[in-house]
Coordinates of C-alpha atoms and ligand atoms in Angstrom, one line a residue:
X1 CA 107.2 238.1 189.6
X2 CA 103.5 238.0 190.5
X3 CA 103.9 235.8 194.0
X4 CA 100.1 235.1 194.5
X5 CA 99.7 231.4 193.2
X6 CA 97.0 231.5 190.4
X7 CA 95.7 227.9 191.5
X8 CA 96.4 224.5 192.7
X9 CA 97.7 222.9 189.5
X10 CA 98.9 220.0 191.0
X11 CA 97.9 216.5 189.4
X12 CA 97.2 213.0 190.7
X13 CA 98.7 211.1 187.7
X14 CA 98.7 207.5 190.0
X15 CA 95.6 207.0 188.7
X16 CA 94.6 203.1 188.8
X17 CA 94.3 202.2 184.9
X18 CA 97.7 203.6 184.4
X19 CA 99.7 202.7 187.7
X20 CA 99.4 198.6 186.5
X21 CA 101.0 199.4 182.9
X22 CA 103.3 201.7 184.7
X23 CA 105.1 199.0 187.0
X24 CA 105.8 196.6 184.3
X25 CA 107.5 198.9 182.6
X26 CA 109.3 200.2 185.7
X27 CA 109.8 196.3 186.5
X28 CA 111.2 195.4 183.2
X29 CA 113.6 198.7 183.1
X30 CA 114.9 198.2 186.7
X31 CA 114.3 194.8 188.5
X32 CA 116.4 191.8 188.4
X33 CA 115.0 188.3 188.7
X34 CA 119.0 187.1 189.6
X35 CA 119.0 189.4 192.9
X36 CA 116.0 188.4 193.4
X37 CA 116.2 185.3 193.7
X38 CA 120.1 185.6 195.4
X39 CA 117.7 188.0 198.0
X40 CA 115.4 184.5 198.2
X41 CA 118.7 182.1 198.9
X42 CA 119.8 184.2 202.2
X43 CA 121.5 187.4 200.2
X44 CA 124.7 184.7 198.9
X45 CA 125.5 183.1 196.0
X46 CA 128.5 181.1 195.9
X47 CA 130.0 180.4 192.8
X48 CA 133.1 178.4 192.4
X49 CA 135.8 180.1 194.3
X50 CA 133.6 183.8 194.5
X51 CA 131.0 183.9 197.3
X52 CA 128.7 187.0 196.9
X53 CA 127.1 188.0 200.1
X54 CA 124.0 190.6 199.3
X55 CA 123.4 193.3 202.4
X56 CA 119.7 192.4 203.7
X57 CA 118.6 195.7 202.6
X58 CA 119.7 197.7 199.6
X59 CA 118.6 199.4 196.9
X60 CA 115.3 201.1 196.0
X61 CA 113.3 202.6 198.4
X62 CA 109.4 203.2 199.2
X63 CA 110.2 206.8 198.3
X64 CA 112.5 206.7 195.2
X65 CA 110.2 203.5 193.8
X66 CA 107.0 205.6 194.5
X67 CA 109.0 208.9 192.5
X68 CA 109.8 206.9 189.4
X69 CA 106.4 205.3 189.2
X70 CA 104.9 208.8 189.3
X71 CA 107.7 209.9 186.5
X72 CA 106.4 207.1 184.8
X73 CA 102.4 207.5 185.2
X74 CA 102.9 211.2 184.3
X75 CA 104.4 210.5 180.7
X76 CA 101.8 207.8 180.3
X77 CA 98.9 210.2 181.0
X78 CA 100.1 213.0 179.3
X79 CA 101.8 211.7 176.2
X80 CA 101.4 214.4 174.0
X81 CA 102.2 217.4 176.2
X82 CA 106.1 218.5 177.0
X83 CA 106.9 216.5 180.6
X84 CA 109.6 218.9 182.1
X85 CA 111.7 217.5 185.7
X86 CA 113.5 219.7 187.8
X87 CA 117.0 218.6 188.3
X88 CA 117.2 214.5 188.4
X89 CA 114.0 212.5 189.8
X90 CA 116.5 210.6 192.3
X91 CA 120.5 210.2 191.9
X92 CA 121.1 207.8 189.9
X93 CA 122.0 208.3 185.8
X94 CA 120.3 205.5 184.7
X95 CA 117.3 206.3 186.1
X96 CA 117.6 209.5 184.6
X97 CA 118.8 208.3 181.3
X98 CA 115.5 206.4 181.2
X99 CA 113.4 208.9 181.6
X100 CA 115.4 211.2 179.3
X101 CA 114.5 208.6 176.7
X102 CA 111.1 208.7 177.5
X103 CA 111.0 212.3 176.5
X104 CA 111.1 213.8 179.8
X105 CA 113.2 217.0 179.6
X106 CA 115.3 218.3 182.4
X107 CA 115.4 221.7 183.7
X108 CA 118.2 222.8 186.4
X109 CA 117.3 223.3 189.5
X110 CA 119.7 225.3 191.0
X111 CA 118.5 228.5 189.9
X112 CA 115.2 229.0 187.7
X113 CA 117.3 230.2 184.7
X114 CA 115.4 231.1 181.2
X115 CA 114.2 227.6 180.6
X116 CA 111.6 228.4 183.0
X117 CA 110.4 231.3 182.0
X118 CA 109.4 229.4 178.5
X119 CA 106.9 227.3 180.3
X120 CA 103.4 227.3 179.2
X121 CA 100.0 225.9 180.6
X122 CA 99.9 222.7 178.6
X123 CA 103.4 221.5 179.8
X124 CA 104.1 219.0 182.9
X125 CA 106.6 219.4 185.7
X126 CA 107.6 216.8 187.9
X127 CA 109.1 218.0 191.2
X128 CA 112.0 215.6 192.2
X129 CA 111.6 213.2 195.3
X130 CA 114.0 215.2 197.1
X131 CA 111.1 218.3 196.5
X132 CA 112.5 221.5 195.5
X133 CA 112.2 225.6 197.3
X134 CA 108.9 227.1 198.2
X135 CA 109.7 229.7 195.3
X136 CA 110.2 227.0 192.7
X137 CA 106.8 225.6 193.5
X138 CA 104.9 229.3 194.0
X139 CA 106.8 230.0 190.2
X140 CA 105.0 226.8 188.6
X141 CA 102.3 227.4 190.2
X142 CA 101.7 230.9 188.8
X143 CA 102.6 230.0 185.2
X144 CA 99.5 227.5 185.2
X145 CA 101.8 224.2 184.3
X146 CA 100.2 220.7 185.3
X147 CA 102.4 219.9 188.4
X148 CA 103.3 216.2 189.1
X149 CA 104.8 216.2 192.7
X150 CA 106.8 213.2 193.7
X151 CA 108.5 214.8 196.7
X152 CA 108.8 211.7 199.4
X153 CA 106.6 211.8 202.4
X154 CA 109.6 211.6 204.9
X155 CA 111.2 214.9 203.4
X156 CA 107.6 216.6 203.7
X157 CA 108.1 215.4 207.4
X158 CA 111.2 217.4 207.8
X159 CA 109.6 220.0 205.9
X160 CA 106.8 220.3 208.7
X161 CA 109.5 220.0 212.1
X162 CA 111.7 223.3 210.2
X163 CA 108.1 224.7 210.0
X164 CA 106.5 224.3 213.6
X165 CA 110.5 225.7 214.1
X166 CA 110.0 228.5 212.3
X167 CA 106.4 229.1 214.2
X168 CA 107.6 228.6 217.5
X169 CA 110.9 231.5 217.1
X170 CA 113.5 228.5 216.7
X171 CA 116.3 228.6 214.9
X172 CA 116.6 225.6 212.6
X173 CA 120.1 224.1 212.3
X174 CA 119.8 221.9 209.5
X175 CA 122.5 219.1 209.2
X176 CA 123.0 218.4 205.5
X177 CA 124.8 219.4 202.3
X178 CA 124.5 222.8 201.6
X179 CA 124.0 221.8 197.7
X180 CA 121.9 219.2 198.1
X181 CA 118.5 219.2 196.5
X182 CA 116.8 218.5 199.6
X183 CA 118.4 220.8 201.8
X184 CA 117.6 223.7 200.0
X185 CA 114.3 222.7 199.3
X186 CA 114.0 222.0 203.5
X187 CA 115.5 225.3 204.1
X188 CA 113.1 227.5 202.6
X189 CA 110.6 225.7 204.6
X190 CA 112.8 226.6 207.7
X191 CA 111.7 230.0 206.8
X192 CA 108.3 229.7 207.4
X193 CA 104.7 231.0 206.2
X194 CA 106.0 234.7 206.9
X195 CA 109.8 234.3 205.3
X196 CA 111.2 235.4 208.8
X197 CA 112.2 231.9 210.2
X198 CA 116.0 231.5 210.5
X199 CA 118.2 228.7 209.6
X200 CA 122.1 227.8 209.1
X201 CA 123.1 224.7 208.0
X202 CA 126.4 222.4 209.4
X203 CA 127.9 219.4 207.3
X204 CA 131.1 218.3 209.0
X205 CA 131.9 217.6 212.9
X206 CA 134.3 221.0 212.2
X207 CA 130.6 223.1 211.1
X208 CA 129.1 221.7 214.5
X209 CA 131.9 222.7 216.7
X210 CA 132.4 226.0 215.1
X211 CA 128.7 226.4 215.8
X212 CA 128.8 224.8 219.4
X213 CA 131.7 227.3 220.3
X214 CA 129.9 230.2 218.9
X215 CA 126.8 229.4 221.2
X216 CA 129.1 229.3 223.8
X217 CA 130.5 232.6 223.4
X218 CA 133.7 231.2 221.7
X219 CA 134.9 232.3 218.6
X220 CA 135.5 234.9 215.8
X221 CA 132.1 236.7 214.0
X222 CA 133.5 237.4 211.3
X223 CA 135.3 233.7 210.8
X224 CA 131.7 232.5 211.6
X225 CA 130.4 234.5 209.1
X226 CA 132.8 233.3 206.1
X227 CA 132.5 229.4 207.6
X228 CA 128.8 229.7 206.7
X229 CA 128.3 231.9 203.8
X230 CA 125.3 230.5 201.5
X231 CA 124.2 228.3 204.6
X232 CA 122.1 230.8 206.6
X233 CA 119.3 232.3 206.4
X234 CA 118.9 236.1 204.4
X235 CA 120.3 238.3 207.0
X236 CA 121.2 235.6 209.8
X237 CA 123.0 237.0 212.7
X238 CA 124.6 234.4 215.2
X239 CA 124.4 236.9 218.1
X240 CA 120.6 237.2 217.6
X241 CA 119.4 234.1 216.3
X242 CA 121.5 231.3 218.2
X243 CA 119.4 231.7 221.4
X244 CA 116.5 229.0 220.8
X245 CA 117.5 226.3 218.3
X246 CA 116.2 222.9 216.9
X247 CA 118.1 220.0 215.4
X248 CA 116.4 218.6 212.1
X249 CA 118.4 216.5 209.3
X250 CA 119.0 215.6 205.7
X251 CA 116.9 212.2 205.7
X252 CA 119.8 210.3 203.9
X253 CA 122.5 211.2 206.4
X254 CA 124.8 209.3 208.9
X255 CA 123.4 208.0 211.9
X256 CA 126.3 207.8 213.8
X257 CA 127.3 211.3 212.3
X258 CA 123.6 212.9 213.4
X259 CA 124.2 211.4 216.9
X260 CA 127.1 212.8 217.5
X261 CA 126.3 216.5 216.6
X262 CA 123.7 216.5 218.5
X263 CA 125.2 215.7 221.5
X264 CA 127.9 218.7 220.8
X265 CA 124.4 221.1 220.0
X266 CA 123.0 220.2 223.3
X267 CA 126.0 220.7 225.2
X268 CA 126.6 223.7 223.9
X269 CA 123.3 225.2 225.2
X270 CA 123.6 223.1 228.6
X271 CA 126.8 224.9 229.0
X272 CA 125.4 228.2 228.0
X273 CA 121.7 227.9 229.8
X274 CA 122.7 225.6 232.6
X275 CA 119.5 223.3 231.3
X276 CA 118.4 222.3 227.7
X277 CA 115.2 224.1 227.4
X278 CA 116.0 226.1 224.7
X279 CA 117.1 223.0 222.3
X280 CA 115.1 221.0 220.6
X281 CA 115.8 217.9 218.3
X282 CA 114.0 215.4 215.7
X283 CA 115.7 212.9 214.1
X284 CA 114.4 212.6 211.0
X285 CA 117.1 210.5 209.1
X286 CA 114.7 208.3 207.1
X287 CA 113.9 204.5 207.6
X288 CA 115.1 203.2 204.4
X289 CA 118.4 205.2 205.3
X290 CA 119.0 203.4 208.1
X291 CA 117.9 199.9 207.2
X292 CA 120.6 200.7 205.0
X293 CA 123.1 201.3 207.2
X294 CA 122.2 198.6 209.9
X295 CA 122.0 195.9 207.0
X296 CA 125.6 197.2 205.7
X297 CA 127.0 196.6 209.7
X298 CA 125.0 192.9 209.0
X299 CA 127.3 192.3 205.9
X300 CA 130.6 193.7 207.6
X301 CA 130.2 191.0 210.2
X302 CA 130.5 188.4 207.8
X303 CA 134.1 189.4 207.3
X304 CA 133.8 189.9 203.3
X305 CA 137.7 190.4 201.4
X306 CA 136.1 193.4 199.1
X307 CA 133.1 195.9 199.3
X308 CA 131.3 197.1 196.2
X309 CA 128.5 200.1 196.9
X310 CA 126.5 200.5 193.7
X311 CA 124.9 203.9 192.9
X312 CA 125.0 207.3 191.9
X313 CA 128.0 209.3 192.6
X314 CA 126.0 212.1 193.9
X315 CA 123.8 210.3 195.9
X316 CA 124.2 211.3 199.4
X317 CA 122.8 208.0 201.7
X318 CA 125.1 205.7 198.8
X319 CA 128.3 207.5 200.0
X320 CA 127.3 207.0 203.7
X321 CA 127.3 203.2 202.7
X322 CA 130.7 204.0 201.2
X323 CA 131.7 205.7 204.3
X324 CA 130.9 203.0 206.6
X325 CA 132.4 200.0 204.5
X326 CA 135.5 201.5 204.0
X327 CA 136.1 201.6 207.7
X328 CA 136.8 198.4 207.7
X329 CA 137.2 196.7 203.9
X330 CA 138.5 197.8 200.5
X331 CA 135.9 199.4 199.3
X332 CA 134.6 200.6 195.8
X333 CA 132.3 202.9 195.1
X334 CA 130.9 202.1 191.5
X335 CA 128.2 203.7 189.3
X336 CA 128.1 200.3 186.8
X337 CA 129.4 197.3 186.2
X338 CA 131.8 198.4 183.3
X339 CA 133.6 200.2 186.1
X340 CA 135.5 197.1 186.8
X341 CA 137.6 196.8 184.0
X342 CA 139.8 193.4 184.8
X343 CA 140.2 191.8 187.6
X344 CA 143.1 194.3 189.2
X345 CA 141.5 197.7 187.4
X346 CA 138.9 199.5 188.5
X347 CA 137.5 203.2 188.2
X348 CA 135.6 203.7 191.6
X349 CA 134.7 207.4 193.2
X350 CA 136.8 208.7 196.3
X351 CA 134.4 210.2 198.4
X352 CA 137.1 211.7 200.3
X353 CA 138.5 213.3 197.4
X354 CA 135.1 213.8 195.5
X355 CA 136.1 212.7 192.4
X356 CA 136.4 209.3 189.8
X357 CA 139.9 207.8 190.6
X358 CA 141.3 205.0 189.1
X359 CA 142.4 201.9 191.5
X360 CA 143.2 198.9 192.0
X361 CA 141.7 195.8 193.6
X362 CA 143.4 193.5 196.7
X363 CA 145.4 190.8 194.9
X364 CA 142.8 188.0 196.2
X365 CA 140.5 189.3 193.6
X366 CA 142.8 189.2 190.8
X367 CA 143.7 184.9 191.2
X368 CA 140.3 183.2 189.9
X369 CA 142.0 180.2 192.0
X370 CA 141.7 182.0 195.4
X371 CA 138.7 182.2 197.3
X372 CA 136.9 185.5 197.5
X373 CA 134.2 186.5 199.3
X374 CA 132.6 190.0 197.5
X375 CA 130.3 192.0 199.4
X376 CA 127.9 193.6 197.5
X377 CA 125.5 196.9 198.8
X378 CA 123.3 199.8 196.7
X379 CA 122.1 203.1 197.9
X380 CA 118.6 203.6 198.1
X381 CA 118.2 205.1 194.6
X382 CA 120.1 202.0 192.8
X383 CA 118.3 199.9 190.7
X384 CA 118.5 196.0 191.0
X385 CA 119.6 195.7 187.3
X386 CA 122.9 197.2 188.5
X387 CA 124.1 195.1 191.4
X388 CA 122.7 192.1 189.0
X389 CA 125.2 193.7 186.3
X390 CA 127.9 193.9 189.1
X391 CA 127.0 190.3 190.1
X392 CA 127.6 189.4 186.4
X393 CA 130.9 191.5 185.8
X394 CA 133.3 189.7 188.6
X395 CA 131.6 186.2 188.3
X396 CA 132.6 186.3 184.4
X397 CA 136.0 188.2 184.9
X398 CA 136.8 185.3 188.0
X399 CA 135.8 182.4 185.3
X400 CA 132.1 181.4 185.8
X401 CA 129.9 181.4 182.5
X402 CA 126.5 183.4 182.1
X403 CA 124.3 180.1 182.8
X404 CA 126.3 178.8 185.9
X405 CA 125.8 181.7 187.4
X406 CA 122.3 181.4 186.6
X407 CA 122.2 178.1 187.9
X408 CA 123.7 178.8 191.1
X409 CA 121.2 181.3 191.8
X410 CA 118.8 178.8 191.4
X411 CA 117.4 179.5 187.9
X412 CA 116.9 178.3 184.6
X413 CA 118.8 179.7 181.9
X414 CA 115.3 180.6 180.1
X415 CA 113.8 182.1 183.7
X416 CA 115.8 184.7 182.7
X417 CA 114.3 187.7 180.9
Ligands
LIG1 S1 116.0 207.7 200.9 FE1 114.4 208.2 202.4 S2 113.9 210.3 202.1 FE2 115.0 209.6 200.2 S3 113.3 208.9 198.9 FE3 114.0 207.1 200.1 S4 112.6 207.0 201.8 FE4 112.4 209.0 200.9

């Protein structure tokens, strides 16, 4: 493969006569006048004997709004070419169901398979918000296809600490999902303009302190070795390249998580060294993560009977929120409203177990004569339209009609579109 980029072929599709056609539609496929206006009341909405209590902050963020506005401006300026996206523009199907019906074509984005090689210069490829590998980008680049880049500006920030890593001879450890999208594409930045930066990446509190012990001259090579297969860098070698290292994260992981393994990280070189100078950390969990997060522990304190999270089962700061709920309240982890199919049935996702289980709600829910209060939070890649739906769902299933739940949120039957 020829790896001298032929030219910038990257295009600014947010142009301003398209953007303002763009957001209605992205408004009318996504938003929902009900949460907002349940958003406008104080985040509840009490309905006969079913309170719903809205987290101050959920659903979409600056980012993943800006990505799909992008998706959307892209098919809208270039309506007769092919629009190809790598992987899914954020994780959440419908959004990507949308834009599959819009004609947008996904490519996978683990691997560039054969699909790739069939580009030509007249087709459009939109980069995912989670950005994808520095070899990804030099490939599209080289075959001459109109790039539309949504990657969000606080993953290029991460991008640009694994860098200066890389510059400076520190090791980036990387705390993140191996498989993630935005790890990988973070971890071929680690690598740096020459390709000889190193990097390993740690998921779990086991990852860290297999990694801390390690540092401190602890543990088995080869066990080390197995542990991290397809999380280090080409040719990493934990004798060599644990000696000056720097904390960056996944911008969607847990805070309390993050904390905690980089106080094991630091330790471990304190113990080693006898100071820290040869650690270095930036915390670069995202904003909109963490509003998240701090408006879920808002919500928790008002004692609700049942959590739903709404949101793609793949989406990493949505099973976070599923993480931290559960900790203290049934929890159910839901992709759409049809998940709840009665009042005692549900088909949620274990995160524990990573897969779709099928289970069973508290018995409070099931008695439409015994008060309930419903919590109700989205990751940052949920659409309104969903927790509306969800809003919808258990009113109707607990005995309220369409309208009166309309009503109670403070609209008119005919406000709502
Ligand atoms: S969750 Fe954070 S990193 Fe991801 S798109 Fe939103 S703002 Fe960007």
């Amino acid at each position: 493969m020829d790896r001298q980029p032929k030219r910038n072929s990257r295009v600014n599709v947010r142009r301003a006569e398209v953007m303002g056609i763009v957001q209605e539609k992205v408004r009318r496929h996504y938003q929902s006048a009900l949460v907002e206006s349940v958003r406008s009341s104080g985040n509840r909405l009490e309905l006969g004997h079913t309170t719903f209590v809205l987290a101050p902050e959920f659903g979409f963020c600056t980012g993943v709004q800006r990505a799909i506005d992008i998706a959307y401006a892209a098919r809208n300026v270039f309506p007769e070419n092919r629009i190809f996206l790598i992987g899914d523009i954020i994780h959440n199907p419908e959004v990507n169901r949308q834009l599959a019906a819009m004609g947008v074509i996904r490519l996978p984005w683990k691997t560039m398979t054969d699909e790739y090689d069939e580009l030509c210069e007249k087709d459009v490829v939109i980069v995912p918000a989670f950005g994808v590998p520095v070899p990804f980008m030099d490939f599209l680049t080289n075959k001459g296809v109109s790039i539309v880049d949504t990657t969000c500006g606080d993953v290029v920030k991460v991008w640009r600490r694994v860098k200066d890593f890389a510059a400076m001879g520190v090791t980036s450890i990387i705390h993140g999902k191996a498989t993630h999208e935005e790890t990988l594409a973070t971890a071929s930045r680690a690598l740096g303009e020459d390709g000889r930066g190193k990097y390993i990446i740690i998921f779990t509190e086991e990852d860290t302190r297999a990694l801390a012990d390690y540092m401190m001259g602890h543990g088995c090579r080869d066990e080390f070795m197995k542990r991290f297969e397809g999380a280090m860098s080409p040719g990493f070698d934990p004798d060599r390249d644990l000696v000056k290292v720097g904390l960056a994260n996944q911008t969607t992981m847990l805070k309390s998580e993050t904390q905690s393994i980089q106080t094991m990280i630091r330790n471990a070189v304190v113990k080693r060294d006898g100071n820290d100078e040869r650690y270095s950390v930036f915390d670069t969990i995202c904003g909109a993560t963490q509003d998240r997060q701090n408006s879920l522990f808002q919500l928790l304190d008002e004692k609700p009977d049942i959590m739903f999270v709404v949101g793609g089962y793949n989406s990493s700061n949505t099973t976070h929120l599923v993480d931290i709920a559960k900790e203290s309240v049934p929890t159910f982890f839901i992709e759409a409203a049809a998940c709840i199919r009665s009042l005692t049935e549900v088909e949620c996702f274990d995160t524990r177990l990573h897969r779709i289980v099928e289970s069973s709600f508290p018995e409070v829910m099931g008695n439409p004569d015994v008060p309930v209060k419903v919590g109700i939070t989205a990751g940052a890649s949920c659409p309104g339209n969903l927790v509306e739906e969800t809003i919808f769902r258990v009113g109707m299933l607990r005995g309220d009609s369409f309208d009166s739940i309309l009503t109670a949120a403070g609209m008119l039957p005919g406000q709502y579109q």
